[in-house]
Every structure is written in structure tokens, then in C-alpha cells.
Coordinates of N, CA and C and ligand atoms in Angstrom, one line a residue:
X1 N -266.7 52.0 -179.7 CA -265.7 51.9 -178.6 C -265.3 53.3 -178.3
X2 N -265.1 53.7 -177.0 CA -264.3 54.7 -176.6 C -263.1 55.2 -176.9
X3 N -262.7 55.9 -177.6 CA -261.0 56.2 -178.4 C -260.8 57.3 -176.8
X4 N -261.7 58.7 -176.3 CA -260.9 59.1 -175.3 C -260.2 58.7 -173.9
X5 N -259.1 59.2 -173.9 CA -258.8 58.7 -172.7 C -258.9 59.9 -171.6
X6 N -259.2 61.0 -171.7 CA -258.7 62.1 -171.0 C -259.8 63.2 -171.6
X7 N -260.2 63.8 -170.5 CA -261.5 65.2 -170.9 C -260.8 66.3 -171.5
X8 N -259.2 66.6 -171.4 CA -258.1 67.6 -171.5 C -258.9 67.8 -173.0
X9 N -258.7 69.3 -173.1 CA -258.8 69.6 -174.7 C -260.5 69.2 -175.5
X10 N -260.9 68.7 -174.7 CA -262.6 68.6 -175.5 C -263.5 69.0 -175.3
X11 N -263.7 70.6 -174.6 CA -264.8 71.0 -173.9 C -264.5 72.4 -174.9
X12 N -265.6 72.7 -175.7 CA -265.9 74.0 -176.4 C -265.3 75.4 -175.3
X13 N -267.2 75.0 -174.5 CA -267.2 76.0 -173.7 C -268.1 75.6 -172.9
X14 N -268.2 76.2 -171.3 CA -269.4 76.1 -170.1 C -270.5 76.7 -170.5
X15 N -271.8 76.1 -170.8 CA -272.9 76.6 -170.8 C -273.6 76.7 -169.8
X16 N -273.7 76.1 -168.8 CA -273.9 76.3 -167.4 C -272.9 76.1 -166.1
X17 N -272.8 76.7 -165.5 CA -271.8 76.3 -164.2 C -272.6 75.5 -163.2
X18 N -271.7 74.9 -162.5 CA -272.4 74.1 -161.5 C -273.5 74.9 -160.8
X19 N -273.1 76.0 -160.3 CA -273.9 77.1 -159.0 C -275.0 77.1 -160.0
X20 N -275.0 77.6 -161.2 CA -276.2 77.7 -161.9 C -277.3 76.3 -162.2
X21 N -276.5 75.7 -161.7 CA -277.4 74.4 -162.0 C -277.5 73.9 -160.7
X22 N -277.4 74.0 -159.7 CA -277.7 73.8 -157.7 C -278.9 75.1 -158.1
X23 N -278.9 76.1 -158.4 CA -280.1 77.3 -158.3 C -281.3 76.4 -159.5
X24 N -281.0 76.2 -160.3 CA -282.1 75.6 -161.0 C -283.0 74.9 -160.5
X25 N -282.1 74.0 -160.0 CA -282.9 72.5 -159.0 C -282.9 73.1 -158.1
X26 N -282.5 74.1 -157.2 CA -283.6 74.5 -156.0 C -284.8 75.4 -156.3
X27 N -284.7 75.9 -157.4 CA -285.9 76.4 -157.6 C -286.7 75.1 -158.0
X28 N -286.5 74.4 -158.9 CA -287.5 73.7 -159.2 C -288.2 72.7 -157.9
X29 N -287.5 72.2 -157.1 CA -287.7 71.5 -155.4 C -288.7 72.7 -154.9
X30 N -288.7 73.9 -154.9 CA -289.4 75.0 -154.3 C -290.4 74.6 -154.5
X31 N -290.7 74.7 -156.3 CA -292.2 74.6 -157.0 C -293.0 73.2 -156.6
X32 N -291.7 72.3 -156.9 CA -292.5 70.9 -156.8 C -293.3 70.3 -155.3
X33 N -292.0 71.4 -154.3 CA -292.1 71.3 -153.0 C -294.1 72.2 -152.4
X34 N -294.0 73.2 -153.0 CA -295.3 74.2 -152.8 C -296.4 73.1 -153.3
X35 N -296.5 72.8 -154.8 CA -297.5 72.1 -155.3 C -297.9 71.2 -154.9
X36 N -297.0 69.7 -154.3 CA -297.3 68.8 -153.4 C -297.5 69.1 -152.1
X37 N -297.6 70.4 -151.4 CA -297.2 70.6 -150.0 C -298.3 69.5 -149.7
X38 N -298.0 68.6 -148.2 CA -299.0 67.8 -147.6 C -299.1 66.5 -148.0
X39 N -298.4 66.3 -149.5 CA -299.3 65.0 -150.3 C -298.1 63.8 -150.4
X40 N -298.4 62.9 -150.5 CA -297.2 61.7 -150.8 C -296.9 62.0 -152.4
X41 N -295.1 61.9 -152.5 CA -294.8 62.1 -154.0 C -293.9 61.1 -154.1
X42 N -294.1 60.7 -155.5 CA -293.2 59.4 -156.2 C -292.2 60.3 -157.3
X43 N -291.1 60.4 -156.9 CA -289.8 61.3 -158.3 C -289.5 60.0 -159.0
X44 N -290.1 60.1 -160.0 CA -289.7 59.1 -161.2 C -288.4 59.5 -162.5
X45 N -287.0 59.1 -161.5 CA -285.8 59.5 -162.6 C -285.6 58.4 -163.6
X46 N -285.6 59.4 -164.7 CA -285.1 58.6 -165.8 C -283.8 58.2 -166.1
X47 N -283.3 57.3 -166.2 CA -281.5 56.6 -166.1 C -281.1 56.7 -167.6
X48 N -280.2 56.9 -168.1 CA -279.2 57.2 -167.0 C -279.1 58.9 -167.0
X49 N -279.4 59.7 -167.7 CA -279.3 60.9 -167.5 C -279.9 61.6 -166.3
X50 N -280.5 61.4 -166.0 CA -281.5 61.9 -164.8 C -280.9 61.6 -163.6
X51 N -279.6 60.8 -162.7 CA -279.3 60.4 -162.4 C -278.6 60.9 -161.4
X52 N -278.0 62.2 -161.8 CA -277.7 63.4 -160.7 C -278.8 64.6 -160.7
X53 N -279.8 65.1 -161.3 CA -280.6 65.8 -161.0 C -281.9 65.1 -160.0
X54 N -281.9 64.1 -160.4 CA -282.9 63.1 -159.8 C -282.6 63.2 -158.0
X55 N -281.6 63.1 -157.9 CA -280.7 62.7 -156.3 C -281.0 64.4 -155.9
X56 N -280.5 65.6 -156.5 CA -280.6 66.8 -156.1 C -281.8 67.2 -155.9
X57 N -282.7 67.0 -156.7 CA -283.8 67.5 -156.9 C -284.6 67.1 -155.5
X58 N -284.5 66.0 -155.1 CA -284.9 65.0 -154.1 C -284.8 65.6 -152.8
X59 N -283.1 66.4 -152.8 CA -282.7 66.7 -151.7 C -283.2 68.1 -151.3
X60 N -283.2 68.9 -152.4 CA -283.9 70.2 -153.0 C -285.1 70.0 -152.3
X61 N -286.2 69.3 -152.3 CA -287.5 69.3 -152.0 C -287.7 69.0 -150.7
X62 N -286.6 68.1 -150.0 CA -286.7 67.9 -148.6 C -286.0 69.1 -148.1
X63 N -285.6 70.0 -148.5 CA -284.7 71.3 -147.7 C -286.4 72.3 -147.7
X64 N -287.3 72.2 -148.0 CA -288.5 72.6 -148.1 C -289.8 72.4 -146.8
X65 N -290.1 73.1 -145.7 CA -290.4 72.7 -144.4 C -292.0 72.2 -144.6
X66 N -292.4 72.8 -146.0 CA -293.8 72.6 -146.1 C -294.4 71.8 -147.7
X67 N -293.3 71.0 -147.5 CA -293.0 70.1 -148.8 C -294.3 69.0 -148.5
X68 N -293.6 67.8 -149.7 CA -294.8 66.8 -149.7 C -294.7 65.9 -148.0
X69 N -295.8 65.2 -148.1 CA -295.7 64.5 -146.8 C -295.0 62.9 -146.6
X70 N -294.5 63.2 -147.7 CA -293.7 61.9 -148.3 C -292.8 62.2 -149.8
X71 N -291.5 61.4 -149.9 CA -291.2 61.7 -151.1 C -290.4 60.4 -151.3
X72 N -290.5 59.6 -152.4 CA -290.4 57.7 -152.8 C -289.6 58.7 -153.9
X73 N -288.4 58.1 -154.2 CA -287.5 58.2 -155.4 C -287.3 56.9 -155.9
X74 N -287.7 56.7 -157.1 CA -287.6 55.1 -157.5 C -287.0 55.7 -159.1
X75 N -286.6 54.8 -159.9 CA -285.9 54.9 -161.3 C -286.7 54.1 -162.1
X76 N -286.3 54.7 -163.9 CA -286.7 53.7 -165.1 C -285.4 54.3 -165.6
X77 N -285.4 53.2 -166.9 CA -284.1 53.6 -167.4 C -284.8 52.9 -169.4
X78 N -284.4 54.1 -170.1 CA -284.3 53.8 -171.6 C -283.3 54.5 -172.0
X79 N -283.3 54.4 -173.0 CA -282.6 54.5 -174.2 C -283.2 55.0 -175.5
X80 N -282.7 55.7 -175.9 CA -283.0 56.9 -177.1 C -282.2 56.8 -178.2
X81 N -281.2 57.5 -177.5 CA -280.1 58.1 -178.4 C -279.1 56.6 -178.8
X82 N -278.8 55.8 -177.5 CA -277.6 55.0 -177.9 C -276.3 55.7 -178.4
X83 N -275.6 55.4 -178.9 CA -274.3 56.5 -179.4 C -274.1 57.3 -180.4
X84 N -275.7 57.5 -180.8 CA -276.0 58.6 -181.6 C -276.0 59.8 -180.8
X85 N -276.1 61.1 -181.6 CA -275.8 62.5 -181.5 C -277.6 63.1 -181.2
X86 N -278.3 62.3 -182.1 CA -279.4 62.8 -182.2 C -280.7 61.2 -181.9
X87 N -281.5 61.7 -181.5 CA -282.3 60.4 -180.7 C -283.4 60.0 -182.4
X88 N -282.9 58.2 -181.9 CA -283.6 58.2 -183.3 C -285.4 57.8 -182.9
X89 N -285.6 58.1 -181.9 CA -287.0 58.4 -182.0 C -287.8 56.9 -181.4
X90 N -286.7 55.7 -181.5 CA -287.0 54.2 -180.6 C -287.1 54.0 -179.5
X91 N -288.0 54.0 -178.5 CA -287.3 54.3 -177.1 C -287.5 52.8 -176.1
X92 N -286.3 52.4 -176.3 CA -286.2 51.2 -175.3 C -286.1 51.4 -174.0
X93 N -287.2 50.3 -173.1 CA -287.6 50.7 -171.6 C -286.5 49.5 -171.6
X94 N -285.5 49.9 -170.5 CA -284.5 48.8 -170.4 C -284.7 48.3 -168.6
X95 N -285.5 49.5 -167.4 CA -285.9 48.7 -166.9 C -287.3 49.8 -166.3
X96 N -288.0 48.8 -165.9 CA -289.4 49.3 -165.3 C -289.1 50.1 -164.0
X97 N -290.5 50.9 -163.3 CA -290.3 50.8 -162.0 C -290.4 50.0 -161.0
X98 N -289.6 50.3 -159.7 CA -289.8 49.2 -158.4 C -291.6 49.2 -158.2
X99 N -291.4 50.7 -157.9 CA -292.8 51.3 -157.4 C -294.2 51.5 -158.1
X100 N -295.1 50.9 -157.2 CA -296.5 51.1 -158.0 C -296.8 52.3 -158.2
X101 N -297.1 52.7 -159.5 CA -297.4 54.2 -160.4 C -298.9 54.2 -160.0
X102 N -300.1 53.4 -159.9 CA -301.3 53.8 -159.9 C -301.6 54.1 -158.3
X103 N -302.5 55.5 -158.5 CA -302.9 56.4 -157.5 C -302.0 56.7 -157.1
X104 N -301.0 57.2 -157.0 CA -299.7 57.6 -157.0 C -299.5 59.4 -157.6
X105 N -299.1 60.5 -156.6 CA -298.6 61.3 -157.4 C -297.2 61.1 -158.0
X106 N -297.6 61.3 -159.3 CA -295.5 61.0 -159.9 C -295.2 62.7 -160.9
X107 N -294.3 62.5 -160.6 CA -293.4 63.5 -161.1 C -292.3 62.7 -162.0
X108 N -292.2 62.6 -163.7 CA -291.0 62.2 -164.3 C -290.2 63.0 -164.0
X109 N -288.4 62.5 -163.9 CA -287.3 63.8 -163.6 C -287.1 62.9 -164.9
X110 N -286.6 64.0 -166.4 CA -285.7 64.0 -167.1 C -284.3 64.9 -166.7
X111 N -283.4 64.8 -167.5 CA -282.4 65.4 -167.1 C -282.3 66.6 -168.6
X112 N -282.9 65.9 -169.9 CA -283.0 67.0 -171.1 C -284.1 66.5 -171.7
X113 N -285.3 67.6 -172.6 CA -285.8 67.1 -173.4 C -285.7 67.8 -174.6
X114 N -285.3 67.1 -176.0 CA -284.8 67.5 -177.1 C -286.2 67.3 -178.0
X115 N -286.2 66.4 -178.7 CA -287.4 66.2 -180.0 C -288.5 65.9 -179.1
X116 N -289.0 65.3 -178.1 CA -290.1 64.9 -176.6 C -290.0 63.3 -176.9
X117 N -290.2 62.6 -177.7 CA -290.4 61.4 -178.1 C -290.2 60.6 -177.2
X118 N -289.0 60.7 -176.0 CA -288.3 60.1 -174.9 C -289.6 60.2 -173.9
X119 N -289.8 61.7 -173.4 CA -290.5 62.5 -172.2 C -292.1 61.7 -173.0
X120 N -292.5 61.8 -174.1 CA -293.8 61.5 -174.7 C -294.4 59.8 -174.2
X121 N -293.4 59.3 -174.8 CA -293.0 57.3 -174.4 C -293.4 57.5 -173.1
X122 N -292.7 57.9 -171.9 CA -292.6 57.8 -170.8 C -294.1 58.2 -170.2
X123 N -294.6 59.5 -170.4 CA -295.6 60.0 -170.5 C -297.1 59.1 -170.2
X124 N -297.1 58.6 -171.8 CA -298.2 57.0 -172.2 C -298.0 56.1 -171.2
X125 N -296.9 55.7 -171.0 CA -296.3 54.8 -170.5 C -297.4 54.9 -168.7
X126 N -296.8 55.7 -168.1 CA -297.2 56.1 -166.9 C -298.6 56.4 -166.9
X127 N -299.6 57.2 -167.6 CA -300.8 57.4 -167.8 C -301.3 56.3 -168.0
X128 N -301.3 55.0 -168.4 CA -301.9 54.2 -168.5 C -302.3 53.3 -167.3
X129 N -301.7 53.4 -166.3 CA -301.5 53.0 -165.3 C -302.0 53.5 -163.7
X130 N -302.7 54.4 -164.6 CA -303.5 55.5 -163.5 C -303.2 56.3 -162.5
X131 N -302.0 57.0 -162.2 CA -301.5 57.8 -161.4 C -302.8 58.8 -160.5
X132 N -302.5 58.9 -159.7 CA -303.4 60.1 -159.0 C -303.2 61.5 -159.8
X133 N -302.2 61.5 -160.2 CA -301.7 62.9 -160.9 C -300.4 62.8 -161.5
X134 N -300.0 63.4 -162.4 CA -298.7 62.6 -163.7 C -298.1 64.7 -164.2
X135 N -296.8 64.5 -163.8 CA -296.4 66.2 -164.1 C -295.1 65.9 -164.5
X136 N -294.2 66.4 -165.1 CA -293.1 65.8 -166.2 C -292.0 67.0 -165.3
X137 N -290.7 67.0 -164.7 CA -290.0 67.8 -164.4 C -288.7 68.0 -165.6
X138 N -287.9 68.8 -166.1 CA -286.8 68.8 -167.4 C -285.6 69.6 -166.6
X139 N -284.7 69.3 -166.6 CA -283.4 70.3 -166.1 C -283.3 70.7 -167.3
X140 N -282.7 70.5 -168.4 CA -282.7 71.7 -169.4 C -283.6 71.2 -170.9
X141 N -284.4 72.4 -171.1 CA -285.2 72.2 -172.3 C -284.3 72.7 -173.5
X142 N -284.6 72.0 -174.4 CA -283.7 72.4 -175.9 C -285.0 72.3 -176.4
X143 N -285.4 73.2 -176.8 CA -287.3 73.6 -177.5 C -286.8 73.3 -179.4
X144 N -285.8 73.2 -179.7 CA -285.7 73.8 -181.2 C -285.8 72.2 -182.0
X145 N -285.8 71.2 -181.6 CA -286.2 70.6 -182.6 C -287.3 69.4 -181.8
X146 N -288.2 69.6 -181.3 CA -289.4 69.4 -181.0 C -290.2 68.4 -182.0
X147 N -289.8 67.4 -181.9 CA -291.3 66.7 -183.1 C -293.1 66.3 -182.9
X148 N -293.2 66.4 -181.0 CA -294.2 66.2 -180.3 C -294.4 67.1 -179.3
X149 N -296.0 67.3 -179.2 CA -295.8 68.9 -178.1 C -296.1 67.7 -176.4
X150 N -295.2 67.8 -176.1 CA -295.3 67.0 -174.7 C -295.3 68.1 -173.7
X151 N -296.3 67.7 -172.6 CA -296.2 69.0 -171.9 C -295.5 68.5 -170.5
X152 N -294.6 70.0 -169.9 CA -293.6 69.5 -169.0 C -294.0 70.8 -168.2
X153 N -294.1 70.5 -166.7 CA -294.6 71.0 -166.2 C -294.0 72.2 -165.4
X154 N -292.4 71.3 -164.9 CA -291.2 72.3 -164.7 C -290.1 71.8 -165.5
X155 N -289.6 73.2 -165.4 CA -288.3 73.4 -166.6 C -287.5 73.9 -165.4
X156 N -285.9 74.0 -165.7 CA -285.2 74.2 -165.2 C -284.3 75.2 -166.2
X157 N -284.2 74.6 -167.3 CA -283.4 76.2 -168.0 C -282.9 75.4 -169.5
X158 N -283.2 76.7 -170.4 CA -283.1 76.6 -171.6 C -281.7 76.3 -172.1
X159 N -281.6 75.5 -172.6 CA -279.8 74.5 -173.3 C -280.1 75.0 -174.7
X160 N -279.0 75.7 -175.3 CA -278.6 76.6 -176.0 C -278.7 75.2 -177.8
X161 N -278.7 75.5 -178.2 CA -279.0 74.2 -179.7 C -277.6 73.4 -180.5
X162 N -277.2 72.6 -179.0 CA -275.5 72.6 -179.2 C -275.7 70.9 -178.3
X163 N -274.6 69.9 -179.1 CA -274.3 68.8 -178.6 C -274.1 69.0 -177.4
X164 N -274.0 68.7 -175.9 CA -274.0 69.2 -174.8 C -274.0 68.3 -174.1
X165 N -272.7 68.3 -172.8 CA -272.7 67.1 -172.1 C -272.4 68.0 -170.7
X166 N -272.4 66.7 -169.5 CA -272.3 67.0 -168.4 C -273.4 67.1 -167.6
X167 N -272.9 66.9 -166.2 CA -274.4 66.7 -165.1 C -275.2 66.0 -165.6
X168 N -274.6 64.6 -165.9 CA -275.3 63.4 -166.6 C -275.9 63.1 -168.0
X169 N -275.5 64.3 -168.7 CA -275.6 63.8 -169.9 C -274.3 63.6 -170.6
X170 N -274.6 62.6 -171.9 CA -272.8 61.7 -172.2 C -272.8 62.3 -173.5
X171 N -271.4 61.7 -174.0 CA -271.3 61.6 -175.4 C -270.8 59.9 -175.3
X172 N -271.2 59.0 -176.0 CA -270.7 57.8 -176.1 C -270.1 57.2 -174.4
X173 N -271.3 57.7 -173.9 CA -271.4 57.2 -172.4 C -270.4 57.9 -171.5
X174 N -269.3 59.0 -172.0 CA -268.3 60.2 -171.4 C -268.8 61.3 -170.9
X175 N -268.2 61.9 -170.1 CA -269.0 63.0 -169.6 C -269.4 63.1 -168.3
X176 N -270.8 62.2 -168.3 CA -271.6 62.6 -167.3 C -271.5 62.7 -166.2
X177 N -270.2 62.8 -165.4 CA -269.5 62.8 -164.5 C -268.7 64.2 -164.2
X178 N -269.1 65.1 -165.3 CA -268.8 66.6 -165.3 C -269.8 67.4 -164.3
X179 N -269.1 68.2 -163.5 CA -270.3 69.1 -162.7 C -271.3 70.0 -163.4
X180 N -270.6 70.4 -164.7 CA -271.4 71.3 -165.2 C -272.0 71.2 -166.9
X181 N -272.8 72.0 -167.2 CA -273.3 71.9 -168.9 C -271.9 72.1 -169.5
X182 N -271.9 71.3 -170.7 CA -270.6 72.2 -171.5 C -270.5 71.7 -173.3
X183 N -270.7 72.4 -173.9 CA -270.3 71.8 -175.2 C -268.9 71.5 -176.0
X184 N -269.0 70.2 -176.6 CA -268.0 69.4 -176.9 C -267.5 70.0 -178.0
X185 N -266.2 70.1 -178.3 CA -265.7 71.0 -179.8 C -265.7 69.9 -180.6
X186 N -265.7 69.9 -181.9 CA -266.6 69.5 -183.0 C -265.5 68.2 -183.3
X187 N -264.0 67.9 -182.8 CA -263.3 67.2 -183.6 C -264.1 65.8 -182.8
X188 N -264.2 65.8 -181.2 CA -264.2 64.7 -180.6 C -265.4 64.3 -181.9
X189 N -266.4 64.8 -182.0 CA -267.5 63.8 -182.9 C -266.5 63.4 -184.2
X190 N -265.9 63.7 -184.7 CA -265.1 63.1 -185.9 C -263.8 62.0 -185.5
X191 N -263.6 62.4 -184.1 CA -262.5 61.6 -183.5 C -263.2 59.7 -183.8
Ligands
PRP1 C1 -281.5 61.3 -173.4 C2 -282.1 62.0 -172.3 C3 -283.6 61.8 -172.5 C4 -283.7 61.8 -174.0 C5 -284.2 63.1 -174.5 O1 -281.4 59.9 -173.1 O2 -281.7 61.5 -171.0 O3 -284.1 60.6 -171.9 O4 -282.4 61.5 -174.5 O5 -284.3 63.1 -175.9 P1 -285.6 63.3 -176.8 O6 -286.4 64.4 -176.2 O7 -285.0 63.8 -178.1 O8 -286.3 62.0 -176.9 P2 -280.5 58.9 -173.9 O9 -281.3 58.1 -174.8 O10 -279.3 59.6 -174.5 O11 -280.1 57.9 -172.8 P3 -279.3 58.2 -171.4 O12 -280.2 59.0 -170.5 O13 -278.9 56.9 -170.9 O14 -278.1 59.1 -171.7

């Protein structure tokens, strides 16, 4: 159960500011925007974190004059972590996509990848299904505890080796509703 009532007093410090995280995702819309130029693209956000980069990123790529020739934003949604700190490596598909994945260019939007196991699942998942072409997008990579080498094709920016919430990511489903990265000071986990 949720004990907070109030964000007052639980934020360490800003690891990313918002402006820095609008520059990320427009760079990354640039790249994804250049690479598809011409081609129909399917953004496959993963729920619930992905949830505000997924929508920017989207909008990011249409601000792009020579972007794809189409762009389908549809959702999956799992589960990793649950109200754990650290993902225990199970990943429940809690819902599928609307959109047909085969022959299809897709792009996964994660919003973080930490151990890959999440980004990996999803990965198999979609490969099997035959996409025209399969490329992994990450708004922030945390590289340091990695247990599978999944490969991602855009990154958006390196997240420091710290519990970290905000711009859709939670603690006990809180947060994500923050504009910006930020780490949580250490009582709320004991709270
Ligand atoms: C988070 C995040 C990724 C995953 C990454 O999801 O959104 O999907 O963990 O972790 P990993 O690389 O260690 O597997 P979470 O399970 O917390 O669900 P949420 O997106 O609903 O917050």
C-alpha cells in the first residue's frame, strides 16, 4: 500500500531536467525520423513506463519534414519490477498489441533499461512474428547491472546507478507524473 501522501521532502536530487529530457527525445525522433525516412513505422511503447516518452517521441518524429511515411503508435504493457526496487527477472505481458507486428517496421520505446531481461522478453517476443525490421529505442540506459547483452539501437542518455523516478518511471506506482529524472532519498524505501 501507498503510506505517501505528498512528493514534499522525497526527492534526493535532479538527475535530469525536463529541457534535458525534450533534447534527448528530439534527438532521438531526428535519428529514428532520418532512418525510416519514406517507410511506414509502428512505435511500440511499453506501459506503463514508456508512456510519456512514447507520446514525445512520436511527436518528435512528426516535427521531422523527411520522416517516415507513416507513423502507428500502439502499446504493450508488462511488468518486471512490481513493487520491487530491482526487477526480478519474470516478465508478465499484461496486454498484447492492437497492431499486427509482421512485416511491419517496429521500433520498441522503453522508457529505462536496467538488467535487459524486460527489453530481451520483448525483443523474442516481437521477432517471432516477423517484423520487416525490429530496432529497440531506451530514454535512459543504466548499463551497470546488465545480465543479457540486448542490443538497443537508440539511447537517449545514461541514468547514473541510483533508484530513479520520474517521466514515467515509479516507485510503488508514485512519481511518474514528475517532469523530470530524480532520485529518491533513501528513507522513502524504508518508509
Ligand atoms: C520497468 C521499465 C522496463 C523494465 C526495465 O518496468 O519500464 O520495462 O522495468 O528493467 P530491466 O531492464 O531490469 O528488465 P516495470 O516492470 O517497473 O513496470 P512499469 O513500466 O509499469 O513501471
Amino acid at each position: 500500500m501507498n503510506t505517501l501522501t505528498t512528493y514534499d521532502g522525497t526527492i534526493e536530487r535532479t538527475l535530469y531536467r525536463d529541457d534535458e529530457i525534450a533534447a534527448a527525445i528530439e534527438r532521438l525522433g531526428g535519428d529514428i525520423a532520418r532512418d525510416f525516412s519514406g517507410q511506414p513505422l509502428l512505435l511500440l511503447g511499453v506501459l506503463k513506463g514508456a508512456l510519456y516518452v512514447v507520446t514525445d517521441l512520436a511527436r518528435a518524429i512528426a516535427a521531422h519534414p523527411n520522416g517516415p511515411s507513416e507513423t502507428v503508435v500502439d502499446y504493450m504493457c508488462v511488468s518486471s519490477y512490481g513493487n520491487a526496487t530491482r526487477s526480478s527477472g519474470e516478465v508478465r505481458l499484461l496486454k498484447d498489441t492492437s497492431e499486427t507486428v509482421t512485416g511491419r517496421n517496429v521500433v520498441i520505446v522503453e522508457d529505462i533499461v536496467d538488467n535487459g531481461l524486460t527489453l530481451e522478453y520483448l525483443h523474442a517476443l516481437m521477432a517471432e512474428r516477423n517484423p520487416a525490421s525490429l530496432r529497440s529505442c531506451v530514454l535512459f540506459d543504466k548499463p551497470y547491472h546488465r545480465k543479457v547483452d540486448v542490443p538497443v539501437e537508440y539511447v537517449g542518455l545514461i541514468c547514473p546507478d541510483a533508484f530513479v523516478v520520474g517521466y514515467g518511471l515509479d516507485y510503488q506506482e508514485l512519481f511518474r507524473n514528475l517532469p523530470y529524472l530524480a532520485e529518491l532519498q533513501p528513507w522513502v524505501f524504508a518508509a
